[in-house]
Amino acid sequence: MSSYEAHFKVWRGDVSGGGLEDFKIEVNDGEVVLDIIHRLQATQAPDLAVRWNCKAGKCGSCSAEINGRPRLMCMTRMSIFGREETITVTPLRAFPVVRDLVTDVSFNYTKAREVPSFVPPADLGPGEYRMMQEDVDRSQEFRKCIECFLCQDTCHVVRDHEENKTAFAGPRFLMRVAELDMHPLDAAAETGLDRKTTAQDEHGLGYCNITKCCTEVCPEGIKITDNALIPLKERAVDRKYDPLVWLGSKIRRR
Ligand code: SF4
């Protein structure tokens, strides 16, 4: 096994401010960035705050920015960097810092609560409906989400525009709206909930200009833009300019 000494810069601080701290630290074959952060805690910075849990790319806890790119620390191999390269680890920029690499991601839980849940059909018994494979595949792709919030962090709508946060749900939760709107059994419309309209009016779909930055950072490889955001935009526009919907609204106003 070979090892070498790497140069790390890690952001230390809290809500009142902070800065990058330099470390020289041992790296061994096969290690990931989270291993190095743990070694820093064990040897040089015992009070370094970091959130992590599974160390297997499934809990979505150890999100951070590594050399400026949103990544999971547990899934970022040290071997992708040159041995002479300085590796900078900073907290997610779109969310308020709690301490060191830990951010307050409660914005995302607020947005999650704003999406009405799946509405099962009232009169459908178990086993009475057979889903098409493409509907199964779509739901399964979106359900791979581990809620790491890297897509939320990188999305330029909120990354540098705190003022947009109230009006914009972010790619992760617009994907949830898309999943439910395209689900063949979702009966929300029968309760008076039009997910296409609320996507625009309440979740800020119009802010998204499909730059695909969310798709690029997703560790689960979910095609957020192509398979969720663009289809949802198309469905919302179809709905808005549907001549039958327009006629119905005119008649109702009489
Ligand atoms: Fe993370 Fe991808 Fe889910 Fe976004 S869609 S929260 S990047 S797993």
Tab-separated table of C-alpha atoms and ligand atoms in Angstrom:
chain	number	residue	atom	x	y	z
A	1	MET	CA	0.000	0.000	0.000
A	2	SER	CA	1.376	3.404	-0.894
A	3	SER	CA	0.715	6.600	0.968
A	4	TYR	CA	1.541	10.254	0.515
A	5	GLU	CA	0.999	13.573	2.214
A	6	ALA	CA	-1.768	15.793	0.777
A	7	HIS	CA	-2.444	19.458	1.263
A	8	PHE	CA	-6.004	20.165	2.410
A	9	LYS	CA	-7.772	23.463	2.976
A	10	VAL	CA	-10.867	22.999	5.114
A	11	TRP	CA	-13.370	25.717	5.955
A	12	ARG	CA	-13.651	26.240	9.719
A	13	GLY	CA	-16.090	28.606	11.355
A	14	ASP	CA	-19.698	29.187	12.211
A	15	VAL	CA	-22.547	31.561	11.514
A	16	SER	CA	-20.453	34.512	12.692
A	17	GLY	CA	-17.724	33.851	10.117
A	18	GLY	CA	-14.703	31.717	9.390
A	19	GLY	CA	-12.084	30.834	6.812
A	20	LEU	CA	-9.943	28.138	5.247
A	21	GLU	CA	-7.494	26.282	7.489
A	22	ASP	CA	-4.460	24.480	6.036
A	23	PHE	CA	-3.596	20.875	6.842
A	24	LYS	CA	-0.928	18.411	5.713
A	25	ILE	CA	-2.402	14.954	6.068
A	26	GLU	CA	-1.615	11.342	5.177
A	27	VAL	CA	-3.536	9.709	2.323
A	28	ASN	CA	-3.530	5.955	1.618
A	29	ASP	CA	-4.555	3.928	-1.422
A	30	GLY	CA	-8.303	3.560	-1.906
A	31	GLU	CA	-9.295	6.374	0.426
A	32	VAL	CA	-12.075	8.889	-0.137
A	33	VAL	CA	-12.277	12.506	1.007
A	34	LEU	CA	-14.402	11.527	4.028
A	35	ASP	CA	-11.573	9.214	5.210
A	36	ILE	CA	-9.236	12.203	5.196
A	37	ILE	CA	-11.714	14.383	7.084
A	38	HIS	CA	-12.013	11.612	9.693
A	39	ARG	CA	-8.213	11.392	9.927
A	40	LEU	CA	-8.073	15.146	10.475
A	41	GLN	CA	-10.585	14.758	13.312
A	42	ALA	CA	-8.524	11.911	14.814
A	43	THR	CA	-5.142	13.598	14.578
A	44	GLN	CA	-5.243	17.373	14.163
A	45	ALA	CA	-8.723	18.877	14.504
A	46	PRO	CA	-10.828	16.899	17.005
A	47	ASP	CA	-13.535	19.569	17.017
A	48	LEU	CA	-13.949	19.655	13.211
A	49	ALA	CA	-17.716	19.385	12.600
A	50	VAL	CA	-18.885	17.158	9.752
A	51	ARG	CA	-22.177	15.403	9.109
A	52	TRP	CA	-22.001	11.815	7.848
A	53	ASN	CA	-23.668	8.494	8.426
A	54	CYS	CA	-23.489	5.531	6.017
A	55	LYS	CA	-20.173	6.158	4.199
A	56	ALA	CA	-21.705	4.272	1.264
A	57	GLY	CA	-23.363	6.982	-0.837
A	58	LYS	CA	-26.830	6.147	0.400
A	59	CYS	CA	-27.664	8.443	3.318
A	60	GLY	CA	-26.962	11.755	1.568
A	61	SER	CA	-25.423	13.264	4.717
A	62	CYS	CA	-21.816	14.080	3.826
A	63	SER	CA	-22.549	16.626	1.104
A	64	ALA	CA	-19.929	19.354	0.765
A	65	GLU	CA	-18.099	21.303	-1.918
A	66	ILE	CA	-14.766	19.821	-2.945
A	67	ASN	CA	-12.642	22.166	-5.007
A	68	GLY	CA	-15.840	24.148	-5.535
A	69	ARG	CA	-17.946	21.265	-6.856
A	70	PRO	CA	-20.878	19.880	-4.827
A	71	ARG	CA	-20.058	16.251	-4.023
A	72	LEU	CA	-20.595	13.484	-1.487
A	73	MET	CA	-17.356	13.247	0.501
A	74	CYS	CA	-17.788	9.478	0.905
A	75	MET	CA	-18.030	8.944	-2.860
A	76	THR	CA	-15.143	11.187	-3.873
A	77	ARG	CA	-12.018	9.105	-4.299
A	78	MET	CA	-8.704	10.756	-3.509
A	79	SER	CA	-7.300	9.100	-6.642
A	80	ILE	CA	-9.207	11.564	-8.879
A	81	PHE	CA	-6.908	14.347	-7.633
A	82	GLY	CA	-3.237	14.805	-8.410
A	83	ARG	CA	-0.930	14.162	-5.445
A	84	GLU	CA	0.396	17.723	-5.655
A	85	GLU	CA	-3.082	19.231	-5.870
A	86	THR	CA	-4.461	21.272	-2.973
A	87	ILE	CA	-7.893	19.953	-2.027
A	88	THR	CA	-10.339	22.494	-0.693
A	89	VAL	CA	-13.364	21.327	1.285
A	90	THR	CA	-16.085	23.875	2.059
A	91	PRO	CA	-19.692	23.630	3.286
A	92	LEU	CA	-22.656	23.721	0.873
A	93	ARG	CA	-22.873	27.343	-0.224
A	94	ALA	CA	-26.643	27.584	-0.713
A	95	PHE	CA	-27.465	26.823	2.929
A	96	PRO	CA	-26.582	28.603	6.193
A	97	VAL	CA	-23.509	27.285	8.001
A	98	VAL	CA	-24.036	25.724	11.401
A	99	ARG	CA	-20.355	24.928	12.038
A	100	ASP	CA	-17.396	23.965	9.851
A	101	LEU	CA	-18.733	21.580	7.155
A	102	VAL	CA	-22.232	21.277	8.631
A	103	THR	CA	-25.003	23.368	7.106
A	104	ASP	CA	-28.613	23.918	8.039
A	105	VAL	CA	-30.576	22.209	5.242
A	106	SER	CA	-34.005	22.772	6.789
A	107	PHE	CA	-35.001	24.815	3.700
A	108	ASN	CA	-35.380	21.470	1.951
A	109	TYR	CA	-37.671	20.001	4.595
A	110	THR	CA	-39.855	23.093	4.391
A	111	LYS	CA	-40.106	22.646	0.613
A	112	ALA	CA	-40.822	18.925	0.995
A	113	ARG	CA	-43.798	19.697	3.224
A	114	GLU	CA	-45.190	22.076	0.597
A	115	VAL	CA	-45.664	19.270	-1.968
A	116	PRO	CA	-49.019	17.529	-1.404
A	117	SER	CA	-48.527	13.781	-1.177
A	118	PHE	CA	-49.763	11.034	-3.527
A	119	VAL	CA	-53.536	10.716	-3.642
A	120	PRO	CA	-54.614	7.084	-4.199
A	121	PRO	CA	-57.779	6.496	-6.243
A	122	ALA	CA	-60.748	6.077	-3.928
A	123	ASP	CA	-62.301	3.057	-5.636
A	124	LEU	CA	-59.286	0.979	-6.693
A	125	GLY	CA	-58.696	-2.295	-4.893
A	126	PRO	CA	-55.313	-3.964	-4.387
A	127	GLY	CA	-54.102	-5.688	-7.567
A	128	GLU	CA	-56.747	-4.116	-9.806
A	129	TYR	CA	-54.348	-1.956	-11.796
A	130	ARG	CA	-51.319	-3.048	-13.776
A	131	MET	CA	-48.777	-0.271	-14.280
A	132	MET	CA	-47.000	0.150	-17.601
A	133	GLN	CA	-43.283	-0.597	-17.354
A	134	GLU	CA	-42.337	2.948	-18.397
A	135	ASP	CA	-44.381	4.336	-15.480
A	136	VAL	CA	-42.610	1.941	-13.107
A	137	ASP	CA	-39.198	2.888	-14.518
A	138	ARG	CA	-39.896	6.609	-14.189
A	139	SER	CA	-40.958	6.371	-10.564
A	140	GLN	CA	-38.029	4.117	-9.749
A	141	GLU	CA	-35.556	6.563	-11.268
A	142	PHE	CA	-36.920	9.484	-9.254
A	143	ARG	CA	-37.140	7.350	-6.109
A	144	LYS	CA	-33.385	6.727	-6.255
A	145	CYS	CA	-33.010	10.202	-4.748
A	146	ILE	CA	-31.045	10.049	-1.474
A	147	GLU	CA	-31.839	13.663	-0.549
A	148	CYS	CA	-28.231	14.768	-0.473
A	149	PHE	CA	-29.408	18.196	-1.679
A	150	LEU	CA	-26.418	18.621	-3.984
A	151	CYS	CA	-28.829	19.584	-6.775
A	152	GLN	CA	-30.465	22.131	-4.499
A	153	ASP	CA	-27.033	23.509	-3.592
A	154	THR	CA	-25.793	23.904	-7.144
A	155	CYS	CA	-28.999	25.362	-8.597
A	156	HIS	CA	-28.187	28.960	-9.532
A	157	VAL	CA	-31.763	30.075	-8.816
A	158	VAL	CA	-31.087	29.866	-5.070
A	159	ARG	CA	-27.283	29.475	-4.837
A	160	ASP	CA	-26.649	33.196	-5.165
A	161	HIS	CA	-30.181	34.453	-4.682
A	162	GLU	CA	-31.432	33.979	-1.163
A	163	GLU	CA	-34.463	36.069	-2.086
A	164	ASN	CA	-35.696	33.323	-4.468
A	165	LYS	CA	-35.953	30.686	-1.755
A	166	THR	CA	-39.501	31.478	-0.733
A	167	ALA	CA	-40.817	31.119	-4.304
A	168	PHE	CA	-38.692	28.202	-5.580
A	169	ALA	CA	-38.798	24.569	-4.480
A	170	GLY	CA	-35.573	23.549	-6.236
A	171	PRO	CA	-34.887	20.617	-8.585
A	172	ARG	CA	-35.295	17.883	-5.978
A	173	PHE	CA	-38.848	18.911	-5.117
A	174	LEU	CA	-39.912	19.895	-8.626
A	175	MET	CA	-38.860	16.353	-9.507
A	176	ARG	CA	-41.210	15.127	-6.779
A	177	VAL	CA	-44.057	17.193	-8.263
A	178	ALA	CA	-43.231	15.764	-11.713
A	179	GLU	CA	-43.215	12.214	-10.357
A	180	LEU	CA	-46.655	12.664	-8.824
A	181	ASP	CA	-48.096	14.526	-11.807
A	182	MET	CA	-46.964	11.772	-14.192
A	183	HIS	CA	-48.041	8.941	-11.884
A	184	PRO	CA	-50.931	7.161	-13.630
A	185	LEU	CA	-52.764	6.528	-10.352
A	186	ASP	CA	-52.392	9.917	-8.683
A	187	ALA	CA	-55.941	11.167	-8.141
A	188	ALA	CA	-55.018	14.634	-6.877
A	189	ALA	CA	-57.046	16.276	-9.664
A	190	GLU	CA	-60.200	14.660	-8.297
A	191	THR	CA	-59.633	16.527	-5.052
A	192	GLY	CA	-59.273	19.837	-6.912
A	193	LEU	CA	-55.453	19.870	-6.839
A	194	ASP	CA	-53.889	20.669	-10.223
A	195	ARG	CA	-50.195	19.774	-9.841
A	196	LYS	CA	-49.283	21.398	-13.192
A	197	THR	CA	-50.668	24.729	-12.068
A	198	THR	CA	-49.185	24.549	-8.575
A	199	ALA	CA	-45.800	23.628	-10.103
A	200	GLN	CA	-45.844	27.035	-11.766
A	201	ASP	CA	-47.663	29.119	-9.179
A	202	GLU	CA	-46.443	27.643	-5.881
A	203	HIS	CA	-43.211	25.756	-6.556
A	204	GLY	CA	-41.549	28.213	-8.962
A	205	LEU	CA	-41.121	25.958	-12.017
A	206	GLY	CA	-40.718	29.042	-14.215
A	207	TYR	CA	-37.474	29.993	-12.430
A	208	CYS	CA	-35.773	26.882	-13.825
A	209	ASN	CA	-34.059	27.533	-17.145
A	210	ILE	CA	-32.887	23.952	-17.620
A	211	THR	CA	-29.136	24.530	-17.465
A	212	LYS	CA	-28.747	20.927	-16.219
A	213	CYS	CA	-26.384	21.896	-13.383
A	214	CYS	CA	-28.580	19.807	-11.047
A	215	THR	CA	-28.276	16.740	-13.269
A	216	GLU	CA	-24.498	17.119	-13.444
A	217	VAL	CA	-24.001	16.843	-9.660
A	218	CYS	CA	-26.582	14.155	-8.850
A	219	PRO	CA	-24.667	11.201	-7.319
A	220	GLU	CA	-27.523	8.861	-8.228
A	221	GLY	CA	-27.287	9.773	-11.924
A	222	ILE	CA	-30.928	10.840	-12.054
A	223	LYS	CA	-31.685	12.759	-15.243
A	224	ILE	CA	-33.463	15.483	-13.283
A	225	THR	CA	-33.664	17.983	-16.134
A	226	ASP	CA	-34.476	15.683	-19.063
A	227	ASN	CA	-36.819	13.282	-17.287
A	228	ALA	CA	-38.513	15.496	-14.684
A	229	LEU	CA	-38.138	19.244	-15.179
A	230	ILE	CA	-38.560	19.485	-18.957
A	231	PRO	CA	-41.577	17.101	-19.062
A	232	LEU	CA	-43.150	19.015	-16.161
A	233	LYS	CA	-42.655	22.313	-18.001
A	234	GLU	CA	-44.237	20.818	-21.130
A	235	ARG	CA	-47.203	19.528	-19.164
A	236	ALA	CA	-47.668	22.854	-17.360
A	237	VAL	CA	-47.633	24.771	-20.653
A	238	ASP	CA	-50.003	22.290	-22.313
A	239	ARG	CA	-52.348	22.735	-19.408
A	240	LYS	CA	-52.139	26.531	-19.431
A	241	TYR	CA	-52.863	26.838	-23.159
A	242	ASP	CA	-55.291	23.950	-23.507
A	243	PRO	CA	-58.261	25.457	-25.446
A	244	LEU	CA	-60.755	23.212	-23.641
A	245	VAL	CA	-59.465	24.359	-20.239
A	246	TRP	CA	-59.664	27.972	-21.459
A	247	LEU	CA	-63.260	27.477	-22.676
A	248	GLY	CA	-64.245	25.789	-19.435
A	249	SER	CA	-62.886	28.678	-17.374
A	250	LYS	CA	-64.852	31.190	-19.513
A	251	ILE	CA	-68.072	29.217	-19.056
A	252	ARG	CA	-67.501	28.898	-15.297
A	253	ARG	CA	-67.033	32.678	-14.999
A	254	ARG	CA	-70.487	33.359	-16.453
B	1	SF4	FE1	-29.205	14.411	-4.389
B	1	SF4	FE2	-29.837	13.666	-6.941
B	1	SF4	FE3	-31.709	13.614	-4.980
B	1	SF4	FE4	-30.816	15.963	-5.914
B	1	SF4	S1	-31.990	14.396	-7.078
B	1	SF4	S2	-31.149	15.441	-3.762
B	1	SF4	S3	-28.643	15.495	-6.307
B	1	SF4	S4	-29.831	12.357	-5.104
